[in-house]
Short mmCIF file of C-alpha atoms and ligand atoms in Angstrom, two decimals:
data_model
loop_
_atom_site.label_atom_id
_atom_site.label_comp_id
_atom_site.label_asym_id
_atom_site.label_seq_id
_atom_site.Cartn_x
_atom_site.Cartn_y
_atom_site.Cartn_z
CA MET A 1 6.11 2.36 -10.70
CA LYS A 2 9.22 4.34 -11.51
CA SER A 3 8.56 8.29 -10.05
CA GLY A 4 8.37 10.54 -12.97
CA PRO A 5 11.64 13.19 -13.29
CA LYS A 6 10.34 15.76 -11.07
CA SER A 7 8.86 13.97 -8.26
CA ARG A 8 12.05 11.98 -8.25
CA ALA A 9 14.62 15.39 -8.59
CA MET A 10 12.55 16.95 -5.46
CA TYR A 11 12.58 13.22 -3.48
CA GLU A 12 16.25 13.55 -4.29
CA ARG A 13 16.44 17.17 -2.38
CA ALA A 14 14.31 16.01 0.16
CA THR A 15 16.88 13.04 0.77
CA GLU A 16 19.19 15.64 1.86
CA SER A 17 16.85 17.30 4.87
CA ILE A 18 14.75 14.60 5.70
CA PRO A 19 16.26 11.00 6.35
CA GLY A 20 15.01 8.48 3.90
CA GLY A 21 13.28 11.38 2.35
CA VAL A 22 9.95 10.80 3.99
CA SER A 23 8.95 12.17 7.57
CA SER A 24 6.68 8.73 8.11
CA ASN A 25 8.71 5.03 6.87
CA PHE A 26 4.99 4.28 5.80
CA ARG A 27 5.60 6.73 2.91
CA TYR A 28 8.98 4.95 1.65
CA TRP A 29 7.32 3.61 -1.33
CA GLY A 30 11.83 2.63 -2.64
CA ASP A 31 14.18 5.44 -3.90
CA GLU A 32 13.09 5.30 -7.76
CA GLU A 33 9.19 5.02 -6.40
CA THR A 34 8.79 7.56 -4.14
CA LEU A 35 6.47 10.17 -5.12
CA VAL A 36 6.39 13.60 -4.10
CA VAL A 37 2.68 15.27 -4.38
CA LYS A 38 1.76 17.99 -6.15
CA LYS A 39 -1.68 18.87 -4.97
CA ALA A 40 -4.73 17.30 -4.50
CA LYS A 41 -8.56 18.34 -4.65
CA GLY A 42 -11.39 16.01 -4.17
CA ALA A 43 -10.45 12.39 -4.85
CA TYR A 44 -8.17 13.33 -7.10
CA LEU A 45 -4.36 13.80 -6.55
CA TRP A 46 -1.31 15.37 -8.82
CA ASP A 47 2.33 14.10 -8.45
CA GLN A 48 5.23 16.66 -9.17
CA ASP A 49 5.03 15.45 -12.99
CA ASP A 50 1.33 16.31 -13.06
CA LYS A 51 0.27 12.67 -13.45
CA LYS A 52 -3.49 12.42 -12.01
CA TYR A 53 -4.70 9.52 -9.32
CA VAL A 54 -7.93 8.68 -8.05
CA ASP A 55 -6.99 8.68 -4.62
CA TYR A 56 -7.90 5.80 -2.16
CA ARG A 57 -4.89 6.53 0.24
CA LEU A 58 -6.74 9.61 1.32
CA GLY A 59 -3.55 10.26 3.68
CA PHE A 60 -3.96 6.94 5.20
CA GLY A 61 -7.53 7.58 5.60
CA PRO A 62 -8.77 10.65 7.35
CA VAL A 63 -9.76 12.62 3.75
CA VAL A 64 -13.19 10.93 4.54
CA LEU A 65 -15.12 14.24 3.21
CA GLY A 66 -12.78 14.99 -0.12
CA HIS A 67 -9.25 17.01 -0.13
CA ALA A 68 -9.49 20.64 -0.15
CA ARG A 69 -12.88 20.85 1.01
CA GLN A 70 -13.86 24.28 0.43
CA GLU A 71 -16.49 24.11 3.03
CA ILE A 72 -13.99 23.13 5.89
CA ILE A 73 -11.27 25.30 4.13
CA ASP A 74 -13.16 28.69 4.55
CA HIS A 75 -14.44 27.51 7.87
CA VAL A 76 -10.21 27.13 9.24
CA ALA A 77 -9.40 30.44 7.51
CA GLU A 78 -12.68 32.11 9.22
CA ALA A 79 -11.54 30.66 12.67
CA MET A 80 -7.77 31.82 12.20
CA GLN A 81 -8.50 35.18 12.24
CA ILE A 82 -9.31 34.56 16.63
CA GLY A 83 -5.47 32.72 16.82
CA ASN A 84 -4.92 29.33 16.80
CA CYS A 85 -2.94 28.73 20.26
CA PHE A 86 -4.08 30.28 23.88
CA ALA A 87 -3.18 27.60 26.91
CA MET A 88 -6.88 28.41 27.13
CA THR A 89 -10.02 26.22 26.26
CA ASN A 90 -11.63 27.66 22.95
CA GLU A 91 -15.31 28.13 21.65
CA TYR A 92 -14.24 25.61 19.16
CA GLU A 93 -13.32 22.99 21.30
CA ILE A 94 -16.09 22.96 23.48
CA ARG A 95 -18.57 22.73 19.87
CA VAL A 96 -16.63 19.66 18.65
CA ALA A 97 -16.75 18.27 22.04
CA GLU A 98 -20.94 18.54 22.30
CA LYS A 99 -21.05 17.21 18.71
CA ILE A 100 -18.37 14.15 19.21
CA LYS A 101 -20.71 13.73 22.12
CA LYS A 102 -24.04 13.48 19.99
CA LEU A 103 -23.06 11.35 17.44
CA THR A 104 -21.13 8.63 19.63
CA GLY A 105 -23.18 8.83 22.82
CA VAL A 106 -20.03 9.48 24.75
CA ASP A 107 -19.88 11.34 27.66
CA TYR A 108 -17.17 13.06 27.59
CA VAL A 109 -13.91 14.09 25.45
CA ARG A 110 -10.70 15.28 25.74
CA MET A 111 -8.60 16.43 22.27
CA SER A 112 -5.30 15.14 21.23
CA ASN A 113 -3.62 16.16 17.32
CA THR A 114 -3.18 12.71 16.63
CA GLY A 115 -4.46 9.17 16.76
CA THR A 116 -0.74 8.36 18.99
CA GLU A 117 -1.56 10.58 21.51
CA ALA A 118 -4.79 9.59 21.90
CA THR A 119 -4.39 5.65 22.20
CA MET A 120 -1.33 6.41 25.02
CA GLY A 121 -3.13 8.76 26.31
CA ALA A 122 -6.20 5.96 26.82
CA MET A 123 -3.79 3.65 28.11
CA ARG A 124 -2.70 5.98 30.75
CA ILE A 125 -6.09 6.86 31.94
CA ALA A 126 -7.15 2.73 31.68
CA ARG A 127 -3.70 2.26 34.00
CA ALA A 128 -4.68 4.78 36.25
CA PHE A 129 -8.66 3.79 36.41
CA THR A 130 -7.78 0.27 37.25
CA GLY A 131 -4.64 0.59 39.12
CA ARG A 132 -3.20 -2.35 36.79
CA ASP A 133 -0.35 -2.00 34.33
CA LYS A 134 -0.82 -4.11 31.74
CA ILE A 135 -2.23 -3.70 27.84
CA LEU A 136 -4.00 -6.40 25.85
CA LYS A 137 -3.89 -5.77 22.25
CA PHE A 138 -4.17 -8.07 19.46
CA ASP A 139 -1.81 -8.99 17.02
CA GLY A 140 -2.26 -7.05 13.80
CA ALA A 141 -3.60 -4.60 15.49
CA TYR A 142 -1.83 -0.99 14.59
CA HIS A 143 -2.52 1.67 17.43
CA GLY A 144 0.23 4.13 16.59
CA PHE A 145 3.89 4.92 17.08
CA HIS A 146 4.76 4.69 20.83
CA ASP A 147 6.63 1.70 22.58
CA TYR A 148 3.23 0.01 23.75
CA SER A 149 1.47 0.20 20.67
CA LEU A 150 4.42 -1.22 18.47
CA TRP A 151 3.75 -4.87 19.29
CA ASN A 152 2.95 -7.98 16.85
CA THR A 153 1.72 -5.47 14.37
CA TYR A 154 3.22 -6.85 11.14
CA PRO A 155 6.20 -9.86 12.24
CA PRO A 156 6.90 -12.23 9.81
CA THR A 157 3.86 -15.16 10.56
CA SER A 158 7.34 -17.23 12.07
CA GLY A 159 7.88 -14.21 14.37
CA VAL A 160 4.89 -14.03 16.26
CA GLY A 161 4.77 -18.23 16.68
CA TYR A 162 2.02 -20.66 16.66
CA ARG A 163 -1.31 -18.57 17.52
CA TRP A 164 -2.30 -20.70 21.01
CA SER A 165 1.51 -20.02 22.23
CA PRO A 166 2.24 -16.74 20.75
CA PHE A 167 5.70 -14.53 20.82
CA LEU A 168 5.94 -10.84 21.32
CA VAL A 169 7.44 -9.18 18.61
CA PRO A 170 8.60 -5.52 18.56
CA GLN A 171 7.98 -3.45 15.47
CA GLY A 172 11.69 -2.13 15.37
CA SER A 173 14.95 -1.49 16.67
CA GLY A 174 14.91 1.36 19.78
CA ILE A 175 11.44 -0.42 21.48
CA PRO A 176 12.79 -1.31 24.98
CA ARG A 177 12.14 -5.08 25.46
CA MET A 178 10.91 -4.46 29.04
CA ILE A 179 7.78 -2.81 27.95
CA GLY A 180 7.29 -6.15 26.07
CA ASP A 181 6.77 -7.23 29.93
CA LEU A 182 3.67 -5.10 29.88
CA ILE A 183 1.73 -6.16 27.17
CA TYR A 184 -0.08 -9.41 25.72
CA SER A 185 -1.02 -9.32 22.26
CA LEU A 186 -3.61 -12.54 21.43
CA PRO A 187 -5.03 -13.50 18.18
CA PHE A 188 -7.46 -11.18 16.97
CA ASN A 189 -11.29 -13.10 16.76
CA ASP A 190 -9.80 -15.73 19.23
CA PHE A 191 -12.94 -16.01 21.85
CA GLU A 192 -11.79 -19.11 23.46
CA PHE A 193 -8.13 -18.13 24.02
CA LEU A 194 -8.86 -14.50 25.18
CA GLU A 195 -11.26 -15.98 28.24
CA SER A 196 -8.45 -18.25 29.36
CA ARG A 197 -6.14 -15.70 28.64
CA LEU A 198 -8.48 -13.12 31.33
CA LYS A 199 -9.16 -16.13 33.56
CA GLU A 200 -5.62 -16.76 34.47
CA ARG A 201 -4.17 -12.83 34.13
CA TRP A 202 -7.09 -10.23 34.39
CA HIS A 203 -5.74 -8.87 37.78
CA GLU A 204 -2.82 -7.80 35.93
CA ILE A 205 -4.69 -6.19 32.96
CA ALA A 206 -6.03 -2.40 32.62
CA CYS A 207 -7.23 -2.50 29.59
CA ILE A 208 -7.74 -4.05 26.03
CA ILE A 209 -7.33 -1.88 23.51
CA VAL A 210 -9.36 -3.09 20.23
CA GLU A 211 -9.30 -1.63 16.49
CA PRO A 212 -13.14 -2.52 16.26
CA LEU A 213 -11.91 -4.41 12.74
CA LEU A 214 -8.30 -4.93 11.63
CA GLY A 215 -7.66 -1.63 9.62
CA ASN A 216 -4.33 -1.95 9.41
CA GLN A 217 -4.44 -5.45 8.24
CA GLY A 218 -6.85 -5.02 4.78
CA SER A 219 -9.62 -4.37 7.35
CA ILE A 220 -10.42 -7.92 9.04
CA MET A 221 -13.42 -8.27 10.43
CA PRO A 222 -14.86 -9.36 14.15
CA GLN A 223 -16.53 -12.58 14.17
CA PRO A 224 -20.64 -11.94 15.08
CA GLY A 225 -20.33 -11.59 18.87
CA PHE A 226 -16.37 -11.09 19.29
CA LEU A 227 -16.83 -7.39 20.64
CA ASP A 228 -19.67 -8.33 22.90
CA PHE A 229 -17.48 -11.10 24.01
CA ILE A 230 -14.40 -8.10 24.84
CA ARG A 231 -17.33 -6.32 26.37
CA GLU A 232 -18.81 -9.17 28.57
CA GLN A 233 -15.43 -9.74 29.62
CA CYS A 234 -14.16 -6.54 30.49
CA ASP A 235 -17.35 -6.22 32.33
CA LYS A 236 -16.68 -9.30 34.11
CA TYR A 237 -12.80 -8.31 35.35
CA GLU A 238 -13.09 -4.41 35.54
CA ILE A 239 -10.80 -4.27 32.85
CA VAL A 240 -11.27 -0.70 30.27
CA MET A 241 -12.62 -2.07 27.33
CA ILE A 242 -10.57 0.93 24.79
CA MET A 243 -12.07 0.94 20.75
CA ASP A 244 -9.33 2.58 18.88
CA GLU A 245 -11.58 3.98 16.56
CA VAL A 246 -8.58 6.41 14.54
CA LYS A 247 -9.41 4.76 11.57
CA THR A 248 -13.04 3.55 11.69
CA GLY A 249 -14.70 6.83 13.54
CA PHE A 250 -16.59 9.18 11.55
CA ARG A 251 -15.94 6.87 8.42
CA ILE A 252 -18.00 3.65 8.95
CA ALA A 253 -21.05 5.80 10.07
CA PRO A 254 -21.31 8.76 11.68
CA GLY A 255 -21.20 7.18 15.47
CA GLY A 256 -18.51 5.16 14.02
CA ALA A 257 -17.98 1.09 15.37
CA GLN A 258 -20.07 1.85 18.34
CA GLU A 259 -22.55 2.14 16.19
CA TYR A 260 -21.87 0.03 13.61
CA PHE A 261 -21.47 -2.71 15.44
CA ASN A 262 -24.01 -1.88 18.45
CA VAL A 263 -21.18 -2.38 20.78
CA ARG A 264 -20.13 0.48 23.98
CA ALA A 265 -16.44 0.57 24.87
CA ASP A 266 -15.67 2.19 27.83
CA LEU A 267 -13.12 4.90 26.04
CA VAL A 268 -12.91 5.24 22.46
CA THR A 269 -9.87 7.02 20.36
CA TYR A 270 -10.47 9.14 17.94
CA ALA A 271 -8.51 11.09 14.94
CA LYS A 272 -8.04 11.15 11.28
CA CYS A 273 -11.74 11.26 10.46
CA LEU A 274 -12.45 13.59 12.77
CA GLY A 275 -10.49 16.68 11.03
CA ASN A 276 -10.70 15.28 7.38
CA GLY A 277 -6.93 14.89 7.41
CA PHE A 278 -6.29 18.57 10.30
CA PRO A 279 -4.54 17.13 13.14
CA ALA A 280 -7.57 16.77 15.14
CA ALA A 281 -7.44 13.41 17.93
CA ALA A 282 -9.60 12.61 20.46
CA ILE A 283 -9.93 10.55 23.75
CA ALA A 284 -13.92 10.33 24.58
CA GLY A 285 -15.88 7.70 27.03
CA LYS A 286 -17.47 7.12 29.86
CA ALA A 287 -18.10 9.38 32.89
CA GLU A 288 -17.33 7.05 35.43
CA ILE A 289 -13.62 7.06 33.83
CA MET A 290 -13.26 10.19 32.10
CA GLY A 291 -14.72 12.24 34.71
CA GLU A 292 -11.57 10.98 36.26
CA VAL A 293 -8.94 13.07 34.19
CA GLY A 294 -7.82 16.04 35.34
CA PRO A 295 -5.97 18.31 38.48
CA GLY A 296 -4.34 15.79 41.03
CA LYS A 297 -6.69 13.30 39.29
CA ILE A 298 -5.41 11.72 35.69
CA PRO A 299 -2.75 13.07 33.89
CA HIS A 300 -3.31 14.70 30.52
CA GLY A 301 -1.84 17.33 28.48
CA GLY A 302 -0.24 18.88 25.66
CA THR A 303 0.17 22.26 24.46
CA TYR A 304 -1.44 21.90 21.17
CA GLY A 305 -4.69 20.22 21.94
CA ALA A 306 -7.61 21.80 20.71
CA ASN A 307 -6.02 24.29 18.75
CA VAL A 308 -8.06 26.22 16.20
CA VAL A 309 -7.32 24.99 13.69
CA ALA A 310 -8.09 21.46 14.29
CA MET A 311 -11.11 22.22 15.89
CA ALA A 312 -12.10 24.49 13.44
CA ALA A 313 -11.57 21.45 11.40
CA ALA A 314 -13.51 18.96 13.11
CA ASP A 315 -16.43 21.06 13.91
CA LYS A 316 -17.48 21.79 10.35
CA THR A 317 -16.28 18.10 9.29
CA LEU A 318 -18.79 16.78 11.88
CA ASP A 319 -21.46 19.23 11.13
CA LEU A 320 -21.15 17.62 7.06
CA ILE A 321 -21.21 14.06 8.15
CA ALA A 322 -24.30 14.83 10.46
CA ASP A 323 -26.11 15.73 7.40
CA GLY A 324 -25.52 12.44 6.05
CA GLU A 325 -22.67 12.81 3.63
CA LEU A 326 -20.96 9.44 4.55
CA GLU A 327 -23.72 7.56 2.57
CA LYS A 328 -22.20 8.52 -0.45
CA ALA A 329 -19.07 7.07 0.31
CA ASP A 330 -20.83 3.89 1.22
CA ALA A 331 -22.58 3.80 -1.85
CA HIS A 332 -19.29 3.78 -3.81
CA GLY A 333 -17.30 1.23 -1.79
CA ARG A 334 -20.72 -1.20 -2.56
CA LYS A 335 -20.01 -0.27 -6.17
CA LEU A 336 -16.34 -1.11 -6.10
CA LYS A 337 -17.26 -4.44 -4.06
CA GLU A 338 -19.62 -5.52 -6.62
CA GLY A 339 -17.14 -4.75 -9.66
CA TRP A 340 -13.97 -6.91 -7.86
CA LYS A 341 -16.43 -9.66 -7.25
CA LYS A 342 -17.33 -9.83 -10.47
CA ILE A 343 -13.73 -8.92 -12.40
CA LEU A 344 -12.01 -11.57 -9.32
CA ASP A 345 -14.37 -14.54 -9.98
CA ALA A 346 -13.32 -14.59 -13.50
CA SER A 347 -9.91 -14.33 -12.88
CA GLY A 348 -9.98 -17.44 -11.30
CA LEU A 349 -7.88 -15.65 -8.30
CA PRO A 350 -8.85 -17.39 -5.00
CA TYR A 351 -9.78 -14.10 -2.76
CA VAL A 352 -11.84 -12.48 0.02
CA ILE A 353 -13.03 -8.72 -0.14
CA GLN A 354 -13.66 -7.89 3.56
CA GLY A 355 -14.43 -4.64 5.62
CA PRO A 356 -17.09 -2.26 5.68
CA ASP A 357 -18.01 -0.42 2.11
CA SER A 358 -16.26 2.87 3.26
CA MET A 359 -12.89 0.93 3.80
CA PRO A 360 -12.97 -2.48 1.95
CA GLY A 361 -9.90 -5.06 1.78
CA ILE A 362 -8.74 -7.62 -0.52
CA VAL A 363 -7.07 -10.54 0.18
CA PHE A 364 -5.61 -13.55 -2.02
CA THR A 365 -6.27 -16.05 -0.01
CA GLU A 366 -7.87 -19.87 0.19
CA GLU A 367 -9.45 -18.92 3.14
CA PRO A 368 -12.88 -18.78 2.90
CA VAL A 369 -13.00 -15.85 5.50
CA CYS A 370 -9.85 -13.88 7.07
CA THR A 371 -10.45 -13.94 10.07
CA GLU A 372 -6.52 -13.00 12.31
CA TYR A 373 -2.97 -12.02 11.33
CA ARG A 374 -2.02 -14.93 10.81
CA HIS A 375 -4.50 -15.59 7.79
CA TRP A 376 -4.00 -12.50 6.31
CA ALA A 377 -0.14 -12.86 6.51
CA GLU A 378 -0.65 -16.18 4.83
CA GLY A 379 -2.29 -14.64 1.45
CA ASP A 380 -0.81 -13.96 -1.38
CA HIS A 381 0.46 -10.21 -1.09
CA GLU A 382 2.78 -10.57 -4.35
CA THR A 383 -0.24 -10.50 -6.76
CA TYR A 384 -1.70 -8.04 -4.71
CA ASP A 385 1.06 -5.79 -4.98
CA MET A 386 1.43 -6.49 -8.48
CA ILE A 387 -2.08 -5.45 -9.22
CA ILE A 388 -1.68 -2.60 -7.12
CA GLN A 389 1.59 -1.48 -9.10
CA LYS A 390 -0.51 -1.51 -12.75
CA CYS A 391 -3.32 0.11 -10.83
CA ILE A 392 -0.82 2.96 -9.93
CA GLU A 393 0.32 3.23 -12.90
CA LYS A 394 -2.51 3.46 -14.74
CA GLY A 395 -3.76 6.42 -12.18
CA VAL A 396 -5.99 4.30 -9.76
CA MET A 397 -3.68 4.47 -6.43
CA PRO A 398 -5.15 3.04 -3.32
CA ASP A 399 -1.62 2.33 -0.99
CA ASN A 400 1.06 -0.33 -2.21
CA ASP A 401 0.78 -1.51 0.89
CA SER A 402 -1.60 -4.61 1.09
CA ARG A 403 -2.29 -4.03 4.73
CA GLU A 404 -4.64 -0.72 4.06
CA PRO A 405 -7.06 -1.30 3.06
CA TRP A 406 -9.33 1.22 0.11
CA PHE A 407 -10.33 4.45 1.69
CA ILE A 408 -13.38 5.84 0.25
CA SER A 409 -14.32 9.42 0.48
CA THR A 410 -17.63 10.97 -0.01
CA GLN A 411 -16.25 12.86 -3.79
CA HIS A 412 -15.30 9.99 -5.00
CA THR A 413 -18.34 9.43 -8.47
CA ASP A 414 -19.85 6.96 -10.52
CA GLN A 415 -17.98 7.99 -13.16
CA ASP A 416 -14.82 7.67 -10.64
CA ALA A 417 -16.05 3.73 -10.21
CA ASP A 418 -16.35 3.02 -14.00
CA PHE A 419 -13.03 4.18 -14.71
CA VAL A 420 -11.36 2.46 -11.47
CA LEU A 421 -13.41 -1.07 -12.15
CA GLY A 422 -11.71 -1.08 -15.56
CA VAL A 423 -8.38 -0.45 -14.36
CA PHE A 424 -8.58 -2.99 -11.87
CA GLU A 425 -9.95 -5.02 -15.19
CA GLU A 426 -7.00 -4.75 -16.90
CA ALA A 427 -4.48 -4.56 -13.96
CA VAL A 428 -5.92 -8.15 -12.28
CA LYS A 429 -5.68 -9.44 -16.93
CA GLU A 430 -2.42 -8.28 -17.34
CA THR A 431 -1.62 -9.73 -14.03
CA VAL A 432 -2.40 -13.17 -14.46
CA ALA A 433 -1.07 -13.38 -17.54
CA GLU A 434 2.64 -12.53 -16.25
CA LEU A 435 1.83 -15.57 -12.96
C1 PLP B 1 -5.93 1.89 14.57
C2 PLP B 1 -5.17 3.07 14.65
N1 PLP B 1 -4.74 3.96 15.91
C3 PLP B 1 -4.04 4.28 15.51
C4 PLP B 1 -3.55 4.61 14.96
C5 PLP B 1 -2.22 6.21 15.29
O1 PLP B 1 -2.94 7.18 14.41
P1 PLP B 1 -1.67 8.45 14.04
O2 PLP B 1 -0.95 8.14 12.70
O3 PLP B 1 -2.43 10.21 14.12
O4 PLP B 1 -0.47 8.95 15.00
C6 PLP B 1 -3.57 4.74 13.61
C7 PLP B 1 -2.61 5.21 12.43
O5 PLP B 1 -2.91 4.49 11.34
C8 PLP B 1 -4.76 3.78 13.43
O6 PLP B 1 -4.81 2.99 12.07
#
């Protein structure tokens, strides 16, 4: 969809001082397509030309309680009166750590600002704790923008090679090749391959970092037992299991994926929904490991970690989540999934709907189930893109990148669902007619 005149003018102005006109490459939709936001409230977002959208991007997921949520704004505004950044512990931070412990069952928490920082810190803790250097991740998983994470995120399928002998592909230039010597990336959901790689290499591996579901690959779910298998293997070889809950934490259940899948990791990383869009993040986990973080032991720091604005936002967000609000997002997601199923069955397109109710994904594929990156990559993303472009034109905005699931907030209503399904049906029919 081409942007309107005001968005276009504002975007062109942005390009004068911001490379590409965006502060994250993922926000660029094309020179004539990249929108500039004017405001957002609840489940809705308006661009500079006052076009309204039902928002299913929610800032790449965080805004689970809705945009500009009044209770959070009020709590943050009040908290800011005491100052923001002190180089000292503050009470909001203690409250947030206590609430994270209560909701998720972890023993200890250290605050960060972004998911990238949290996963980078968790990897360091795992290395220090085990005295080993290598990281094992899964193809298609994204763990943030640092150099240890950007391997086999979304290369062409030919790039990652045959699943039994995968290649390592950096996401782009500037990522040192030699860092790749410290990374293993294996197909998600492949029990056998994981077992054999660990049998050979366990002594080098500090941690297995796993997105409990591939929230950056249209929400590919773990096969039954896969996360338990990782848990068992980590116990067997004394490898640290890191569950990267940056997308799933405080979204798919109050206790995140650990609760949803009933698996306990050694370390867990949180960001996104922890602050409902404010930059709050955390590394959390078992006392045995997290208790080793500290002066003279395992290094961790950051000027802005636990600043009052982020902590006050998290403090209120966690209260609302503890009160059971996530149920509303789940109910909306279920309604969308049921509607999509009817519409797509009637369309004749082969498809898979996957993922938890509050972050479902759709992949157009003949595969009965998508279990790993290669299945997803072989899907028909052109058809998906055509449908989503039409949805955006008609005022419904999931991400136009088919790797991102639809993010649902507790502010999306039944009325929104009826509107959205009507738009989706029209978009599917128009697309099928054009194929
Ligand atoms: C699973 C996962 N981990 C880490 C990150 C990085 O988080 P951030 O963008 O806050 O640095 C993301 C971001 O999308 C993510 O999805």
